[in-house]
Tab-separated table of C-alpha atoms and ligand atoms in Angstrom:
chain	number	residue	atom	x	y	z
A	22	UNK	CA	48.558	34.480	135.587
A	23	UNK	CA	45.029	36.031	137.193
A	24	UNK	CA	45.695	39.321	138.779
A	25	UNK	CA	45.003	40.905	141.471
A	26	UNK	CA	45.770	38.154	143.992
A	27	UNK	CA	45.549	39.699	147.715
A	28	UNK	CA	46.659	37.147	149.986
A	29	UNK	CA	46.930	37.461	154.086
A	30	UNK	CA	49.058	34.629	155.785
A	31	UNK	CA	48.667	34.220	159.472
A	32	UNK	CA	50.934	31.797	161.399
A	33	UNK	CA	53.131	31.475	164.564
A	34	UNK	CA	56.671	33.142	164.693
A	35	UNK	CA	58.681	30.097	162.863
A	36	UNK	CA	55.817	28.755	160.722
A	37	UNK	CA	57.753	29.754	157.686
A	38	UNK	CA	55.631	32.324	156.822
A	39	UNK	CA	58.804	34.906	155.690
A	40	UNK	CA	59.818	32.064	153.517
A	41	UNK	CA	56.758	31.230	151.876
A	42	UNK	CA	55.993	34.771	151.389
A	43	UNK	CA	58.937	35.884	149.843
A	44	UNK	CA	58.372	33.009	147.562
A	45	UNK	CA	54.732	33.727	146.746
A	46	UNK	CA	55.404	37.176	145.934
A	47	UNK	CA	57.838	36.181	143.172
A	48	UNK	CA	55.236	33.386	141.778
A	49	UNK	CA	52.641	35.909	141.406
A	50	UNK	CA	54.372	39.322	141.062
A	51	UNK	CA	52.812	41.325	143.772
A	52	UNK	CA	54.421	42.962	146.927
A	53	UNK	CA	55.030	41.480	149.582
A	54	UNK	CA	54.065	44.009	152.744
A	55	UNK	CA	55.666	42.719	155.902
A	56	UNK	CA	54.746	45.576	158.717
A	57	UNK	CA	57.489	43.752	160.844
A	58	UNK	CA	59.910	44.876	158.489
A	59	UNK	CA	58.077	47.965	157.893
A	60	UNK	CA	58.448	49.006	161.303
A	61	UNK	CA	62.259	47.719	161.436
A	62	UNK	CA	63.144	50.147	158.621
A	63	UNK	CA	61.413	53.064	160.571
A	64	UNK	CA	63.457	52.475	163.604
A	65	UNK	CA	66.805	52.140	161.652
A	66	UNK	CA	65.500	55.398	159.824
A	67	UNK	CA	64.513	56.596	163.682
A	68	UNK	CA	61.401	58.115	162.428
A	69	UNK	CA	59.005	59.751	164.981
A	70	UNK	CA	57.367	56.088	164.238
A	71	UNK	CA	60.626	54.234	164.297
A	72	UNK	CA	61.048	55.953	167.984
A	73	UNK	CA	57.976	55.231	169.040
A	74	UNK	CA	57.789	51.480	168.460
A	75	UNK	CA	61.058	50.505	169.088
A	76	UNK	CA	59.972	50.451	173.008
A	77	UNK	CA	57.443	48.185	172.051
A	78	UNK	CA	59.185	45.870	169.916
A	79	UNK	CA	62.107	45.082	171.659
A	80	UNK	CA	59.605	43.994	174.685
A	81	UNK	CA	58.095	41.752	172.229
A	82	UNK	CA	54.734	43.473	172.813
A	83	UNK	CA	52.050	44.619	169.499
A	84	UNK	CA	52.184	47.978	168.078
A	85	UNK	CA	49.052	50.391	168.703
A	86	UNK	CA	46.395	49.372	165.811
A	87	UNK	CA	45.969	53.154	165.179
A	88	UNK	CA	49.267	53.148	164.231
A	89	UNK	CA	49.359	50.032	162.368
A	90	UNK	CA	45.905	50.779	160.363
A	91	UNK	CA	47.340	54.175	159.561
A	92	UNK	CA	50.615	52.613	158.246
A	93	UNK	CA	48.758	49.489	156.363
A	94	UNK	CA	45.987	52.332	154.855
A	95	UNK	CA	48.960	54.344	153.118
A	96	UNK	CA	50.491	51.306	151.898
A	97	UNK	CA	47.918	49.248	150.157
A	98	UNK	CA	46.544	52.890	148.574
A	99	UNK	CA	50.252	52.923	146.350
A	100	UNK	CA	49.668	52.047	142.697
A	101	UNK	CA	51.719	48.766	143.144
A	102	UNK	CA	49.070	47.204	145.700
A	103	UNK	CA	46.247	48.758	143.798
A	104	UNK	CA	46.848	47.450	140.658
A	105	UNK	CA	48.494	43.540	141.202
A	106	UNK	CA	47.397	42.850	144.589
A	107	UNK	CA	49.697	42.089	147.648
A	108	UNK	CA	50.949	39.829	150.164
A	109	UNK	CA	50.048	41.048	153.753
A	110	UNK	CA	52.270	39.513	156.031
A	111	UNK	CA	52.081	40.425	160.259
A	112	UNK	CA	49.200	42.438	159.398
A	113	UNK	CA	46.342	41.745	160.938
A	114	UNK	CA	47.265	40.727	164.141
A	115	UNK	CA	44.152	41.837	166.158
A	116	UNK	CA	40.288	41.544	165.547
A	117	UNK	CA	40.041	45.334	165.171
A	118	UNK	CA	43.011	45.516	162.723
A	119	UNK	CA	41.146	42.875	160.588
A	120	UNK	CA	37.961	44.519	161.039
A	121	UNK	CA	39.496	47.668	160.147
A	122	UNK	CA	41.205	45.975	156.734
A	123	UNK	CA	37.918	44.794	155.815
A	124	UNK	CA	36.943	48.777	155.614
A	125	UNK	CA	39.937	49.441	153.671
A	126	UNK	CA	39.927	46.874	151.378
A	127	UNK	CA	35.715	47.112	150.931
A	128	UNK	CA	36.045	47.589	147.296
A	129	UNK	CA	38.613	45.342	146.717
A	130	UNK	CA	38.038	42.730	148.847
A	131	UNK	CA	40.883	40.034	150.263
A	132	UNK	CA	41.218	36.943	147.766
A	133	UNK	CA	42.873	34.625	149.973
A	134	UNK	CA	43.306	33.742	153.761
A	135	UNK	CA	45.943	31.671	154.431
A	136	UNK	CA	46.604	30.039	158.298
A	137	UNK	CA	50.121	28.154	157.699
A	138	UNK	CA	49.533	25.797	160.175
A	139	UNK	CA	52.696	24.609	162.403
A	140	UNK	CA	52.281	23.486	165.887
A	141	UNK	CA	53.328	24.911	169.146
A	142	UNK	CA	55.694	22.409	170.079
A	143	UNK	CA	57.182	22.055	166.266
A	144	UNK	CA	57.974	25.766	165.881
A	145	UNK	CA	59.445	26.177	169.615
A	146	UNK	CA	61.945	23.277	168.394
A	147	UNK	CA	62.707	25.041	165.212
A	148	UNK	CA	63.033	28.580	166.713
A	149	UNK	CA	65.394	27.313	169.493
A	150	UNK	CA	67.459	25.861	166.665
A	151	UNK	CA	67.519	28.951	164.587
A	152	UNK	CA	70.864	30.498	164.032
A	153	UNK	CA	71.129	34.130	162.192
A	154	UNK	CA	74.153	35.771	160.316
A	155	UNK	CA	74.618	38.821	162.590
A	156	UNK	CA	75.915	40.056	159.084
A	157	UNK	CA	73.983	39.010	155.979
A	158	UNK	CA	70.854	37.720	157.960
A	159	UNK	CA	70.428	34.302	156.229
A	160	UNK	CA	69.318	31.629	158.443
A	161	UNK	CA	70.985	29.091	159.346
A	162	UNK	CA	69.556	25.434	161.721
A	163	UNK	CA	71.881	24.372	164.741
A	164	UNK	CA	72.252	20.577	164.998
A	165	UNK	CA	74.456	20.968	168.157
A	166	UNK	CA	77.916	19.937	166.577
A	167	UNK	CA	78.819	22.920	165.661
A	168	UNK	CA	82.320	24.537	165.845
A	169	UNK	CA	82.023	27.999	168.053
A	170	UNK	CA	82.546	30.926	166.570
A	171	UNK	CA	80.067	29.337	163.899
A	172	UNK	CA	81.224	31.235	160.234
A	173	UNK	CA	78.463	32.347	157.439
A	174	UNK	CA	78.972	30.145	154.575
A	175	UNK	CA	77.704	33.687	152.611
A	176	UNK	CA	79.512	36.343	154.277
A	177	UNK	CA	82.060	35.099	156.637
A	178	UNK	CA	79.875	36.884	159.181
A	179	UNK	CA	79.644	35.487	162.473
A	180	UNK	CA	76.573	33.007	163.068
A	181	UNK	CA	74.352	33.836	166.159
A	182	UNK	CA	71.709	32.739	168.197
A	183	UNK	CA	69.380	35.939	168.577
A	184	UNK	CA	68.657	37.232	171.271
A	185	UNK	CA	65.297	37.077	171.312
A	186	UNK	CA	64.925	33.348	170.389
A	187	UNK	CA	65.120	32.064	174.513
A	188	UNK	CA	62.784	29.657	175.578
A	189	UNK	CA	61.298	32.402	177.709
A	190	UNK	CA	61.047	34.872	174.941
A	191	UNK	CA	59.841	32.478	172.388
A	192	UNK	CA	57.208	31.265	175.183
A	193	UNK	CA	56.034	34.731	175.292
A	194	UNK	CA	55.691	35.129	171.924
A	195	UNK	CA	53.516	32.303	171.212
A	196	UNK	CA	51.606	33.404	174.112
A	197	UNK	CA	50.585	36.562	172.556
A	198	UNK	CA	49.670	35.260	169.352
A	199	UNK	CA	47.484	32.748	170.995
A	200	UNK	CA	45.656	35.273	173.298
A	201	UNK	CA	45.544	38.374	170.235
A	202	UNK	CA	46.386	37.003	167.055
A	203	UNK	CA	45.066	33.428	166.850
A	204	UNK	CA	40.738	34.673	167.384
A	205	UNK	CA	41.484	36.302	163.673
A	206	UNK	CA	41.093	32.405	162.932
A	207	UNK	CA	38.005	32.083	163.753
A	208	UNK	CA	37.246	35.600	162.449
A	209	UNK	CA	37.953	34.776	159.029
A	210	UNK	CA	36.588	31.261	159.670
A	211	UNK	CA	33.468	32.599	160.734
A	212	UNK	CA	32.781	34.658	157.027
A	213	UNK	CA	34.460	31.450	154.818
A	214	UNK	CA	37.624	33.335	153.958
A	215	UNK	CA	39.761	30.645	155.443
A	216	UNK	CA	42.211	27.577	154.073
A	217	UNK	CA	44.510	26.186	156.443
A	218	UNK	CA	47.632	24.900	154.623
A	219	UNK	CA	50.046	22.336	156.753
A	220	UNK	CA	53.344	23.851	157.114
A	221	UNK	CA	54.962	21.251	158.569
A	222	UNK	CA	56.821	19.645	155.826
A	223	UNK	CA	59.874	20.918	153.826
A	224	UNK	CA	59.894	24.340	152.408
A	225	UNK	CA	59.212	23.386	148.746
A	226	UNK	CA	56.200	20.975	149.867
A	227	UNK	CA	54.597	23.714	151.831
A	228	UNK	CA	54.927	26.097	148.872
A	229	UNK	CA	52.848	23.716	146.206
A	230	UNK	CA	50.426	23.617	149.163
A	231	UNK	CA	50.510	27.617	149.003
A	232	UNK	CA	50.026	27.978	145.688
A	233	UNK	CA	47.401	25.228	145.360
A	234	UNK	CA	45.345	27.033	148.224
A	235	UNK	CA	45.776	30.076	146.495
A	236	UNK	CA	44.436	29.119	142.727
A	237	UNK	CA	41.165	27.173	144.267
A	238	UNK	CA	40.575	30.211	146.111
A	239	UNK	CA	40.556	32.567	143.158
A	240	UNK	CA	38.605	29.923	141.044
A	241	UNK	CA	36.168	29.911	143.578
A	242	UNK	CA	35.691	33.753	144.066
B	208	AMP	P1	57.241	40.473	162.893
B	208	AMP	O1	58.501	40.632	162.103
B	208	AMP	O2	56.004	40.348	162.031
B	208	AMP	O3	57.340	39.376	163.938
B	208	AMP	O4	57.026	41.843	163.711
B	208	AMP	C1	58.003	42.313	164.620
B	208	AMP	C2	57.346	43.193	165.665
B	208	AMP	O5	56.720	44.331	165.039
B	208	AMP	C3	56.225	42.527	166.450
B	208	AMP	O6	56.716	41.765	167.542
B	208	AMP	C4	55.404	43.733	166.883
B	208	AMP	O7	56.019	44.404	167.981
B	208	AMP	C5	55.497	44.663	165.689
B	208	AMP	N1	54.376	44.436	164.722
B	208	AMP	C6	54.459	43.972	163.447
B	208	AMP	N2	53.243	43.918	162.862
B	208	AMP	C7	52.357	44.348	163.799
B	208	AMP	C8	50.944	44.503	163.826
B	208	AMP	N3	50.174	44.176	162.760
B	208	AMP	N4	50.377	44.979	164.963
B	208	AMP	C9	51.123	45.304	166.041
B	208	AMP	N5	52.462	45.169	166.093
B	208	AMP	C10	53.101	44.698	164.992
């Protein structure tokens, strides 16, 4: 294993990205910072952060990037992210976040920039079939013959659609990462930094197409 492997994934909501990450971070032992779940933990904690985002959040809208810089800044200075690298995923999400992480990261620059490619119409089919464990929070897909009240096969938990995977709210959500998040393509297009890796197939397909993006990338820095 080469260390020091500091990856960014960018991708619609339903891409797979929590997936692939999770899976990444295992292969090559490095955190994986999500500031989604960052920012979930503050507002269970309510921390003066936690408070202050939760308005935001729930209306499906972007944190402030002084507030997300600040957060991302403190994180990637811990020994953990120093030394082995890291996994940044739902960070950047703007042009000035990634202009500010190119600051932060100046003397250890990013290795890898990773665009998991799934189309509009192929994640708005997968999101509206997404069911969650209100309990345990694994994932589950609808196929429309399913008995209601729909039982975790983990936890016994009951098996939900959530609330925020509408049409409408899915529409918007898409909608904002076209319009803030999807320019950061052609921002780390524009300086080479980029490798677009199909996420369309099956999880374990998608992840030898991770990994493969990610050795070329570190043979060729
Ligand atoms: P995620 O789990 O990545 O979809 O993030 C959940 C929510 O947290 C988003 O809808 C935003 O409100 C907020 N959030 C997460 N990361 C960022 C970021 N880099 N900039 C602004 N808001 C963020």
């Amino acid at each position: 294993m080469i260390p020091g492997a500091r990856l960014i994934i960018l991708g619609r909501q339903g891409a797979g990205k929590g997936t692939q990450c999770v899976r990444l971070s295992r292969h090559l032992v490095v955190p994986h910072i999500s500031t989604g779940d960052m920012l979930r933990a503050a507002v269970r904690e309510k921390t003066e952060l936690g408070v202050a985002a939760r308005e935001v959040m729930d209306a499906g809208g972007l944190v402030g990037d002084d507030i997300m810089v600040g957060i991302v800044r403190e994180r990637l200075s811990r020994d953990d992210a120093r030394t082995r690298g890291y996994i940044l995923d739902g960070f950047p999400r703007t042009v000035p976040q990634a202009i500010a992480l190119d600051e932060i990261t100046a003397e250890r620059p990013l290795t890898t920039v990773i665009d998991l490619d799934v189309p509009r119409d192929l994640v708005l089919e997968r999101l509206s079939a997404r069911r969650v464990c209100r309990d345990c929070g694994t994932n589950y897909v609808a196929r429309g013959r399913e008995r209601q009240p729909w039982i975790c096969d983990v936890c016994g938990g009951d098996v939900m659609h959530r609330d925020d995977d509408t049409p409408e709210a899915i529409n918007h959500r898409l909608d904002l990462y076209e319009q803030q998040t999807a320019p950061l393509i052609e921002f780390y297009g524009e300086t080479g930094r980029l490798v677009v890796v199909d996420g369309c197939s099956a999880p374990d397909e998608v992840f030898v197409r991770m990994t493969d993006a990610v050795d070329k990338s570190r043979t060729r820095g």
